[in-house]
mmCIF file of N, CA and C in Angstrom:
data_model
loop_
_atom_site.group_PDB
_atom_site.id
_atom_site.type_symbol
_atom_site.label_atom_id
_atom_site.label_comp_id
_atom_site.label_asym_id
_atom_site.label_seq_id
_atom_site.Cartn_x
_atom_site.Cartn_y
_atom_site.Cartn_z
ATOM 1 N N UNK A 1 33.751 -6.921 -16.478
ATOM 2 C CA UNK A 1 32.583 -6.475 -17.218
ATOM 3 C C UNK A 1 31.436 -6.217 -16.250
ATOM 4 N N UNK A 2 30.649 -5.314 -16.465
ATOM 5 C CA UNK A 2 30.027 -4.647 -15.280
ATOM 6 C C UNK A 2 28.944 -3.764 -16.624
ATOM 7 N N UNK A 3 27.334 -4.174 -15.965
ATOM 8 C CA UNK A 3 26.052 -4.003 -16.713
ATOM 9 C C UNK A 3 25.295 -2.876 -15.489
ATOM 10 N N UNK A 4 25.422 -1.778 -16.068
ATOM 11 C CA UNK A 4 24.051 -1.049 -15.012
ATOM 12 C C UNK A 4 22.795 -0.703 -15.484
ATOM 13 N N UNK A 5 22.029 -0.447 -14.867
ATOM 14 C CA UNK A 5 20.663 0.197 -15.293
ATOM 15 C C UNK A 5 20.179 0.900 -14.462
ATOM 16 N N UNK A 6 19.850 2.014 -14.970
ATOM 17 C CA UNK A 6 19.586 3.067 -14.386
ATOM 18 C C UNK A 6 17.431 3.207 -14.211
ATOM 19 N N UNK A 7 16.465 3.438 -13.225
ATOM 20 C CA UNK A 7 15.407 3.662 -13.296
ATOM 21 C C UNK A 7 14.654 4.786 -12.207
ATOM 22 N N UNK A 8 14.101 5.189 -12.272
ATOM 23 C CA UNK A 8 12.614 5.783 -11.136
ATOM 24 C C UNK A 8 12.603 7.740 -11.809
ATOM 25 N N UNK A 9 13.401 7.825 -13.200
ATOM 26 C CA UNK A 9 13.124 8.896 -13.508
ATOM 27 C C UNK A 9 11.914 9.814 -14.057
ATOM 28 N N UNK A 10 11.470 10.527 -14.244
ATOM 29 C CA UNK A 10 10.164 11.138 -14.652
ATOM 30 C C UNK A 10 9.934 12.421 -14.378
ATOM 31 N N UNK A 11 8.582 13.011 -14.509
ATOM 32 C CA UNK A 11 8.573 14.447 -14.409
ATOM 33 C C UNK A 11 7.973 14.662 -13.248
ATOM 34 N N UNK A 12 8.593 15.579 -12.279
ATOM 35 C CA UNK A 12 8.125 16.543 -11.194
ATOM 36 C C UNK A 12 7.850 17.772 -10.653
ATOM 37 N N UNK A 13 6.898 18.658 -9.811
ATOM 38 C CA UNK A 13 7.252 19.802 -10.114
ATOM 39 C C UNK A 13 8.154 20.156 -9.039
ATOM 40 N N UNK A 14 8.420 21.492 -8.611
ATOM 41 C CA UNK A 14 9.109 21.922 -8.036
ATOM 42 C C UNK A 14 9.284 22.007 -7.049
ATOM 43 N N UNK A 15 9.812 21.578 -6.000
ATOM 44 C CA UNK A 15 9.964 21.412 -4.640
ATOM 45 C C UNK A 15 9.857 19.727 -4.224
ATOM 46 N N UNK A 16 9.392 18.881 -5.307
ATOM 47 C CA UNK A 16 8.979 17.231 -5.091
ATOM 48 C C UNK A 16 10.233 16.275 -4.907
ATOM 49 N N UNK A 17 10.016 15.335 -5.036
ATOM 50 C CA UNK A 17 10.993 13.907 -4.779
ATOM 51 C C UNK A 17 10.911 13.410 -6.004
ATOM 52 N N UNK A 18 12.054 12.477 -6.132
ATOM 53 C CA UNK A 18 12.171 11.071 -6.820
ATOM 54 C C UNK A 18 12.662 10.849 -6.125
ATOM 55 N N UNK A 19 13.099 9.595 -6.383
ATOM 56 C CA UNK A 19 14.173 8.079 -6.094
ATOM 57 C C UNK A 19 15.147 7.597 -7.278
ATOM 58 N N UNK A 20 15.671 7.729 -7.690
ATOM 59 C CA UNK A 20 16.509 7.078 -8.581
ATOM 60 C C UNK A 20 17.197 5.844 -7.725
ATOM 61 N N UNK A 21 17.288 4.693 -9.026
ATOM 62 C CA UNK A 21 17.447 3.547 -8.433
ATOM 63 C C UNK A 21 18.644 3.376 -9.980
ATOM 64 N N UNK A 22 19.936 2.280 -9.186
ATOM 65 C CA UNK A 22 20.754 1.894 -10.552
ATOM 66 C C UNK A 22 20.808 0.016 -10.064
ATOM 67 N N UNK A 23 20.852 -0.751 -10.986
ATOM 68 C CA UNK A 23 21.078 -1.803 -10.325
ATOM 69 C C UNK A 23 22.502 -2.046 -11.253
ATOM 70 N N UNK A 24 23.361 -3.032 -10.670
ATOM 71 C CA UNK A 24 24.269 -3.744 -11.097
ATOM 72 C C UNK A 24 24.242 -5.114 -11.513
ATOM 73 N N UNK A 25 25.230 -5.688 -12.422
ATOM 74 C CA UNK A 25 25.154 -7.158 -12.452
ATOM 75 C C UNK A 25 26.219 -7.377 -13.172
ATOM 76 N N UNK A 26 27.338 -8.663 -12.900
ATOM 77 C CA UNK A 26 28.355 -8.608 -13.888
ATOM 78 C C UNK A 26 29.516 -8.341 -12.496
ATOM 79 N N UNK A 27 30.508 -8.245 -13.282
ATOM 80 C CA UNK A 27 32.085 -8.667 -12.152
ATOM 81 C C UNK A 27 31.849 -7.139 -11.803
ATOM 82 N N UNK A 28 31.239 -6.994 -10.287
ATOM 83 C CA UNK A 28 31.128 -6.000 -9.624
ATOM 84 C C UNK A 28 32.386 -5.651 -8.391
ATOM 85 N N UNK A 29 33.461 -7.007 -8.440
ATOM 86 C CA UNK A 29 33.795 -6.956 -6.965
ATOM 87 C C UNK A 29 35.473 -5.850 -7.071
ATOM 88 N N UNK A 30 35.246 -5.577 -8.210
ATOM 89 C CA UNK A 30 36.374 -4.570 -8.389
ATOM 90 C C UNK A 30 36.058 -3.119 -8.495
ATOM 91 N N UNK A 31 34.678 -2.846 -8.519
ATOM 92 C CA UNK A 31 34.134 -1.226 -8.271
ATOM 93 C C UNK A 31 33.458 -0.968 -6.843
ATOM 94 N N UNK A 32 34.646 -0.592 -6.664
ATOM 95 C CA UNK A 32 35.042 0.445 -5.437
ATOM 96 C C UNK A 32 33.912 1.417 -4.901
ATOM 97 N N UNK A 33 33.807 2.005 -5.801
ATOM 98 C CA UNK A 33 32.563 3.297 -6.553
ATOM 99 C C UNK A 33 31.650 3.343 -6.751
ATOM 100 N N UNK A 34 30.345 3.683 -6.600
ATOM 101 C CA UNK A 34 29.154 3.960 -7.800
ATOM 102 C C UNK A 34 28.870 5.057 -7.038
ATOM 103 N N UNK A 35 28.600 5.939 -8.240
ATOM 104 C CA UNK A 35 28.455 7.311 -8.925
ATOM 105 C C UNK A 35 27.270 7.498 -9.916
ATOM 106 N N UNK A 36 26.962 8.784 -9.332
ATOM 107 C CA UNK A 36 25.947 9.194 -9.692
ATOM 108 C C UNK A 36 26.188 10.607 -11.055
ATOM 109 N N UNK A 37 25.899 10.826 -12.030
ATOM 110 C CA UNK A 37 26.207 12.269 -12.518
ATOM 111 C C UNK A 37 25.084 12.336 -13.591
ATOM 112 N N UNK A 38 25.083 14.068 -13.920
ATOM 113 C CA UNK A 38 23.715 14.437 -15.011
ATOM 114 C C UNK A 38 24.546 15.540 -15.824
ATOM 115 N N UNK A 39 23.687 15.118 -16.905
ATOM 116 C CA UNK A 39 24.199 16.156 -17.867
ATOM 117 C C UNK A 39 22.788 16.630 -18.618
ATOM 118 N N UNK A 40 22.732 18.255 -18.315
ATOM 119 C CA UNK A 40 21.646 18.834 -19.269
ATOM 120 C C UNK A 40 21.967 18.837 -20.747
ATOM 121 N N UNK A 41 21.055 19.169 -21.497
ATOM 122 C CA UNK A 41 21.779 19.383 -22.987
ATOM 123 C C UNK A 41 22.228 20.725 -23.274
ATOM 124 N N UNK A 42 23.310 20.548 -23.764
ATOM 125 C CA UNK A 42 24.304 21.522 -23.802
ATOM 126 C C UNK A 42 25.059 21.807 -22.965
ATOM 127 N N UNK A 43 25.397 20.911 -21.818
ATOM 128 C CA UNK A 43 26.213 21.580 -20.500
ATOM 129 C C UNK A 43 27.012 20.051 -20.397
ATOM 130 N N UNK A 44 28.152 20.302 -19.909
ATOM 131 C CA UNK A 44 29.174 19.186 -19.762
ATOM 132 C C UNK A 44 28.407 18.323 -18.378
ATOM 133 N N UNK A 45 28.503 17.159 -18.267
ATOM 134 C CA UNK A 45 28.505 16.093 -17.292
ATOM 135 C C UNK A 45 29.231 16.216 -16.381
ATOM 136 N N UNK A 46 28.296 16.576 -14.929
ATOM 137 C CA UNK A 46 28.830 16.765 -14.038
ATOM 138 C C UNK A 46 28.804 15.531 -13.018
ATOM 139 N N UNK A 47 29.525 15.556 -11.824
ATOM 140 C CA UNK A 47 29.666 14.634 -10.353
ATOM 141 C C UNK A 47 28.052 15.206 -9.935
ATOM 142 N N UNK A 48 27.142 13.964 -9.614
ATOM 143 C CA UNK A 48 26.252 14.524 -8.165
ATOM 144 C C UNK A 48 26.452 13.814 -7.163
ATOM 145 N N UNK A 49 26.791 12.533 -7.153
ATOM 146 C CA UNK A 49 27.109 11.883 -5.664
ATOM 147 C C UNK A 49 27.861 10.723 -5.721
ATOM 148 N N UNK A 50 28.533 10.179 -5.294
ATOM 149 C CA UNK A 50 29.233 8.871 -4.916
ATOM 150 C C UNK A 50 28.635 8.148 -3.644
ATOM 151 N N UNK A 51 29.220 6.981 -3.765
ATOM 152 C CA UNK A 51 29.472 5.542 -2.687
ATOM 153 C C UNK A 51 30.166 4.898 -2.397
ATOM 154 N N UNK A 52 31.054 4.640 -1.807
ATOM 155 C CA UNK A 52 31.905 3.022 -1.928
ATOM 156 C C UNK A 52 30.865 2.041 -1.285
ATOM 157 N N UNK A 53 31.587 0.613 -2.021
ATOM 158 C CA UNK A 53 30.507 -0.236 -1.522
ATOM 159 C C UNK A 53 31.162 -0.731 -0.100
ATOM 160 N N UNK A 54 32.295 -0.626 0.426
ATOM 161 C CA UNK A 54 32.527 -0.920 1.700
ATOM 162 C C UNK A 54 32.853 0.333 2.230
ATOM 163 N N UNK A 55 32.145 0.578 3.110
ATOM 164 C CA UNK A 55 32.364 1.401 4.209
ATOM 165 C C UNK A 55 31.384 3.031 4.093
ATOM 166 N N UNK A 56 30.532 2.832 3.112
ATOM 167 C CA UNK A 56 29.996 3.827 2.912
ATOM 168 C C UNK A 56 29.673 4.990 2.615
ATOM 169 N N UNK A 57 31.326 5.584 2.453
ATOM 170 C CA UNK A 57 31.761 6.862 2.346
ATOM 171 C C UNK A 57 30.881 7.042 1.469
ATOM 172 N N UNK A 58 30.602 8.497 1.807
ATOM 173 C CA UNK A 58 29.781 9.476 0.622
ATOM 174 C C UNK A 58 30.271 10.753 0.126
ATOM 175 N N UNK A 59 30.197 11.159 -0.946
ATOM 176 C CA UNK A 59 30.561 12.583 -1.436
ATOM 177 C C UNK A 59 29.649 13.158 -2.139
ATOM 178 N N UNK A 60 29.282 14.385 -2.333
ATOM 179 C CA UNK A 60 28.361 14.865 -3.252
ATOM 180 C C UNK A 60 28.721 16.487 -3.609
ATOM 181 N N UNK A 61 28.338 16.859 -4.570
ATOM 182 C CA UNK A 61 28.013 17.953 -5.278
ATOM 183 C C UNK A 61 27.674 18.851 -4.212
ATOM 184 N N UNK A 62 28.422 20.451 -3.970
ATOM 185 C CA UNK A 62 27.796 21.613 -3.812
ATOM 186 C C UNK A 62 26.515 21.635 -3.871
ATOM 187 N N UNK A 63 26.105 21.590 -4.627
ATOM 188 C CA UNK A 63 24.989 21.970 -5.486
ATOM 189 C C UNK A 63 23.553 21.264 -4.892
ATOM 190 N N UNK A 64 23.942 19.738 -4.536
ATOM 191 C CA UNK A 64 22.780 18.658 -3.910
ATOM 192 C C UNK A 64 22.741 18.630 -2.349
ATOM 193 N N UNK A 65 24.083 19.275 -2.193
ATOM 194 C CA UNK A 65 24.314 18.986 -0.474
ATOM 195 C C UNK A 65 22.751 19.299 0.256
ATOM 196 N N UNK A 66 22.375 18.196 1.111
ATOM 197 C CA UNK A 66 21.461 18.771 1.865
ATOM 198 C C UNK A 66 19.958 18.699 1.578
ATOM 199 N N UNK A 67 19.798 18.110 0.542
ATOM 200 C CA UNK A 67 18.817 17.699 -0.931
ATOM 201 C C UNK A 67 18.401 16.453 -1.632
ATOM 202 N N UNK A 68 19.598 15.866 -1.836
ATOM 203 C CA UNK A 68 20.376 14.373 -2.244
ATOM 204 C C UNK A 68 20.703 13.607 -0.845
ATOM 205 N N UNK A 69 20.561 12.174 -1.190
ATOM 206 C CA UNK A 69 20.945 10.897 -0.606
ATOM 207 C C UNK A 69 21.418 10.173 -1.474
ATOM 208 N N UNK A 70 22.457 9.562 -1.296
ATOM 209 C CA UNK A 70 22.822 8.004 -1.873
ATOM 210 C C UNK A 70 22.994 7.444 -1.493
ATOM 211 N N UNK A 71 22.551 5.989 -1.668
ATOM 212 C CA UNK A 71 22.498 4.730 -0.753
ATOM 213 C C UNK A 71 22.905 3.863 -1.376
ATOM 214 N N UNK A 72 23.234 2.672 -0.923
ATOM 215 C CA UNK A 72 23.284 1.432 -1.746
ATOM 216 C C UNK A 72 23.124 0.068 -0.892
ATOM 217 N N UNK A 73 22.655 -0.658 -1.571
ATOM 218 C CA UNK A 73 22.512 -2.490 -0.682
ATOM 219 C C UNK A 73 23.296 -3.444 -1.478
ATOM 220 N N UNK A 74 24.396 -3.320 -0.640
ATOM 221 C CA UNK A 74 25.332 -4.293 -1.255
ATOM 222 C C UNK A 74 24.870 -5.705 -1.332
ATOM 223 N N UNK A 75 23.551 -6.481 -1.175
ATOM 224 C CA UNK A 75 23.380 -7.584 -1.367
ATOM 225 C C UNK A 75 22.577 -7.661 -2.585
ATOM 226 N N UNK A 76 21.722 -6.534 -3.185
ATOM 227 C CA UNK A 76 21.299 -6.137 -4.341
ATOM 228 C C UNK A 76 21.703 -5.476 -5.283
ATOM 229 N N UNK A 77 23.379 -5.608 -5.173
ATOM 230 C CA UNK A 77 24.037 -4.608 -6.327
ATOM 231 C C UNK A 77 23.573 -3.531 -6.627
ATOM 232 N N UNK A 78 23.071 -2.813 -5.782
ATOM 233 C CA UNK A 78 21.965 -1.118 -6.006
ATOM 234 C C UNK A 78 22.626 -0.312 -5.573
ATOM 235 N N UNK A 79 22.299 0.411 -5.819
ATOM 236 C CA UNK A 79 22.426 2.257 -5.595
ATOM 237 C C UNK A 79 21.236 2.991 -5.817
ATOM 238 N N UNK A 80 21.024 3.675 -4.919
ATOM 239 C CA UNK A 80 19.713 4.682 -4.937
ATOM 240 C C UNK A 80 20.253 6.259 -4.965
ATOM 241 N N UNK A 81 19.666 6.952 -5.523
ATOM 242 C CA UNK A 81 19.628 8.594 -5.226
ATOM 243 C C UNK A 81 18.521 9.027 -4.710
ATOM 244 N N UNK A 82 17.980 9.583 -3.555
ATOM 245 C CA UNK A 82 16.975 10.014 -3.237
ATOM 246 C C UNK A 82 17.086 11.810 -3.234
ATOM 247 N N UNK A 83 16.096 12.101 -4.087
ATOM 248 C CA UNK A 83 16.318 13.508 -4.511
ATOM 249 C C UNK A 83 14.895 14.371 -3.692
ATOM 250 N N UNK A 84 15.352 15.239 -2.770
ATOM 251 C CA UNK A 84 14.297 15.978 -2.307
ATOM 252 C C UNK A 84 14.704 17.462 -2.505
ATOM 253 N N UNK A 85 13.260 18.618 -2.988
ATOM 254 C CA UNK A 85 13.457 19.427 -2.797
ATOM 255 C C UNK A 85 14.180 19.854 -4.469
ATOM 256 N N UNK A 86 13.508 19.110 -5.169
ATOM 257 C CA UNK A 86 14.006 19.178 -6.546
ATOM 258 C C UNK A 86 13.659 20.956 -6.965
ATOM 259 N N UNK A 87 14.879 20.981 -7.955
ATOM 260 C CA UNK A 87 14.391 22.513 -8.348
ATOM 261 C C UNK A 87 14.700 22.413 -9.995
ATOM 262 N N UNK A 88 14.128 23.480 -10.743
ATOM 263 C CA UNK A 88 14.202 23.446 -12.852
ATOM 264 C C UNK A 88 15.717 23.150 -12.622
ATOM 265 N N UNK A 89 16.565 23.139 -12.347
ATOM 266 C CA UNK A 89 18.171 23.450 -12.722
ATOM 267 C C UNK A 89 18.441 21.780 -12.204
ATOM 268 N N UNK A 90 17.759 21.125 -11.402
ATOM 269 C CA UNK A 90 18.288 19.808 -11.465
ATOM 270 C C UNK A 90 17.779 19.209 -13.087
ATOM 271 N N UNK A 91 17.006 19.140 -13.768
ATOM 272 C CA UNK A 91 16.539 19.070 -14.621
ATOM 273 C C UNK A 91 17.790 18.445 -15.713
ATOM 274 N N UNK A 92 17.498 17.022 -16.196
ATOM 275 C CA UNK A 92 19.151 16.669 -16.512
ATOM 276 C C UNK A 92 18.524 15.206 -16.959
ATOM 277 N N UNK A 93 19.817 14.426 -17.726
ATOM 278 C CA UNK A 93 19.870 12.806 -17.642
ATOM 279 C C UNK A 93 20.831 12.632 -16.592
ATOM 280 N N UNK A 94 20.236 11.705 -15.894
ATOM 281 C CA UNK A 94 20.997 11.135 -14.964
ATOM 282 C C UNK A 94 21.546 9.581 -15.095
ATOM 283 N N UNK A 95 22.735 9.512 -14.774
ATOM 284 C CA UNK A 95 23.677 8.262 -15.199
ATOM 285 C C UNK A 95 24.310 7.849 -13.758
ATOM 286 N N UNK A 96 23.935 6.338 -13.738
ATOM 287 C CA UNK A 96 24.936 5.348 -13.050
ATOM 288 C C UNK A 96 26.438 5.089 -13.252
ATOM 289 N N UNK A 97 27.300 5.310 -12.831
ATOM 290 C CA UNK A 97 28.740 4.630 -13.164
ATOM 291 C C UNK A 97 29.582 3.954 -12.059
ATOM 292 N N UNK A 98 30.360 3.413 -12.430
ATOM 293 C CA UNK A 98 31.139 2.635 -11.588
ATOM 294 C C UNK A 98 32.797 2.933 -11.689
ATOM 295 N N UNK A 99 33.342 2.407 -10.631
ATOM 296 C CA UNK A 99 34.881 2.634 -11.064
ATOM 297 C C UNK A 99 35.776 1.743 -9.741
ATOM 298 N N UNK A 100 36.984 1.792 -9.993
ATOM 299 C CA UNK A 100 37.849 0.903 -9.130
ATOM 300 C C UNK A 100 38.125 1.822 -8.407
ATOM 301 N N UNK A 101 38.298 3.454 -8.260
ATOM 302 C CA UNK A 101 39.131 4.364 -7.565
ATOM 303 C C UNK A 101 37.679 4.744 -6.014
ATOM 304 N N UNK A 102 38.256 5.288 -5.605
ATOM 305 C CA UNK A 102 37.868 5.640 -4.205
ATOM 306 C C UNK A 102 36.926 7.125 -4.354
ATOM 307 N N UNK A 103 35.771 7.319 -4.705
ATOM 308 C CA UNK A 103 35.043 8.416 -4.771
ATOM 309 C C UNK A 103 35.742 9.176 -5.654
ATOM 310 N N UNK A 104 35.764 9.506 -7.075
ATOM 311 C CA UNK A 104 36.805 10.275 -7.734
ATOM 312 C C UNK A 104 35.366 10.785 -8.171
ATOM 313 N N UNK A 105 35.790 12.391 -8.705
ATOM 314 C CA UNK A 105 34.637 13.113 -9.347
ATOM 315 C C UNK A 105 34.577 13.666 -10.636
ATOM 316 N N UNK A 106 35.266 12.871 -11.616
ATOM 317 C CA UNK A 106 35.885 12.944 -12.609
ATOM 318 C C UNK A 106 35.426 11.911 -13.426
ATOM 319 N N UNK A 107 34.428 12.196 -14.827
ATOM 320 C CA UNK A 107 33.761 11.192 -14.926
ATOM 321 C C UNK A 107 34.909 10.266 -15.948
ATOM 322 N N UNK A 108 35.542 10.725 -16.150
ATOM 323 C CA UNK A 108 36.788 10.058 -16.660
ATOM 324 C C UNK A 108 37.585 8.532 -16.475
ATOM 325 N N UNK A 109 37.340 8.669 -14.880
ATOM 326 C CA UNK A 109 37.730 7.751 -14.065
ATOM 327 C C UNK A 109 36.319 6.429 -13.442
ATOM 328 N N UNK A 110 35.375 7.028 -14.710
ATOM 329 C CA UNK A 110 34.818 5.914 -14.419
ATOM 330 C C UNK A 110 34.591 4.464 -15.920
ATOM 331 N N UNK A 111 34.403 3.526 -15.056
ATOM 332 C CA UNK A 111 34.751 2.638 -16.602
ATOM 333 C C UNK A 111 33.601 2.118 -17.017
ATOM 334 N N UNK A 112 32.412 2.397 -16.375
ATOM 335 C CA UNK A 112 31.351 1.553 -16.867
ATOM 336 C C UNK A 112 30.320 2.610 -16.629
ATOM 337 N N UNK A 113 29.039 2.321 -17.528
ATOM 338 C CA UNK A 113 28.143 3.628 -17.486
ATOM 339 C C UNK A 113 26.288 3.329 -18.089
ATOM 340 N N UNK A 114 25.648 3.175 -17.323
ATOM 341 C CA UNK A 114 24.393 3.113 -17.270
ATOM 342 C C UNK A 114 24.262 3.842 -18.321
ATOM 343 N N UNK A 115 22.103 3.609 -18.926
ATOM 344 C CA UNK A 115 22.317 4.414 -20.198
ATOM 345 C C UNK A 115 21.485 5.344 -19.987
ATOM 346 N N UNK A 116 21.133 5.907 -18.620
ATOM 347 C CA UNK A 116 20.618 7.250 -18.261
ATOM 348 C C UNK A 116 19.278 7.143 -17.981
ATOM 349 N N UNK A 117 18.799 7.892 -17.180
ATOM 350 C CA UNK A 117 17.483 8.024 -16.718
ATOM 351 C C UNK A 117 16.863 9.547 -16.992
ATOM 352 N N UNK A 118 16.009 10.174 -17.440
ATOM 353 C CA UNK A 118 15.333 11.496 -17.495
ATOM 354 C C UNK A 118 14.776 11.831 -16.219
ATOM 355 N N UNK A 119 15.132 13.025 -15.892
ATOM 356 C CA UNK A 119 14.530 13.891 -14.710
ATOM 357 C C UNK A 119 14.000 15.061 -15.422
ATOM 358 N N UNK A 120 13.237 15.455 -14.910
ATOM 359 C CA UNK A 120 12.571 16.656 -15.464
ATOM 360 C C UNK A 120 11.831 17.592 -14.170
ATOM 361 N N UNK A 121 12.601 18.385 -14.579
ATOM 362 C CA UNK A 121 11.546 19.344 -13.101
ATOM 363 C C UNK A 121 11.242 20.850 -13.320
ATOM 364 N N UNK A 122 9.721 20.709 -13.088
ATOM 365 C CA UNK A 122 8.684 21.730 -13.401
ATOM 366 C C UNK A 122 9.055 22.993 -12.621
ATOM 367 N N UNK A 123 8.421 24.304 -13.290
ATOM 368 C CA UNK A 123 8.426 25.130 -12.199
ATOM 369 C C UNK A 123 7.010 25.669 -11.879
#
């Protein structure tokens, strides 16, 4: 059983930052994973970034490459997204998840799921 929460969302304009922050708590030592994904309304839920908590690997979205960070402090059960260079089309809820598999981008494969944060970005 595995509790996330997702925070640091809000409105920005165009070209700005956030931070998105997820924390964890609860039998964490079997997710492999934390994952990042957004879904606008009306558009299916997509992958924006992954983590493993050992060893760091990262993956991300086309789309964020170059834009996006994800981090995490494995002594604070966290995960961060640091979003620079925001543009209207990131514009989305953004969700924490977790999973046992190794960076999968398939939100399918994840078993636990934050209850979203709002991004909003101006033009």
């Amino acid at each position: 059983q595995v509790q996330l929460v997702e925070s640091g969302g809000g409105l920005v304009q165009s070209g700005g930052s956030l931070r998105l922050s997820c924390a964890a708590s609860g039998r964490t030592f079997r997710s492999n994973t934390m994952g990042w994904f957004r879904q606008a309304p009306g558009k299916e839920r997509e992958f924006v970034a992954g983590i493993t908590w050992s060893g760091s690997s990262t993956s991300y979205a086309d789309s964020v490459k170059g834009r996006f960070t994800i981090s995490r402090d494995n002594a604070k059960n966290a995960v961060y997204l640091q979003m620079n260079s925001l543009r209207p089309e990131d514009t989305a809820d953004y969700y924490c998840a977790t999973t046992a598999f190794l960076l999968p981008t398939s939100a399918s494969r994840y078993a636990y799921w934050g209850q979203g944060t709002q991004v909003t970005v101006s033009s």
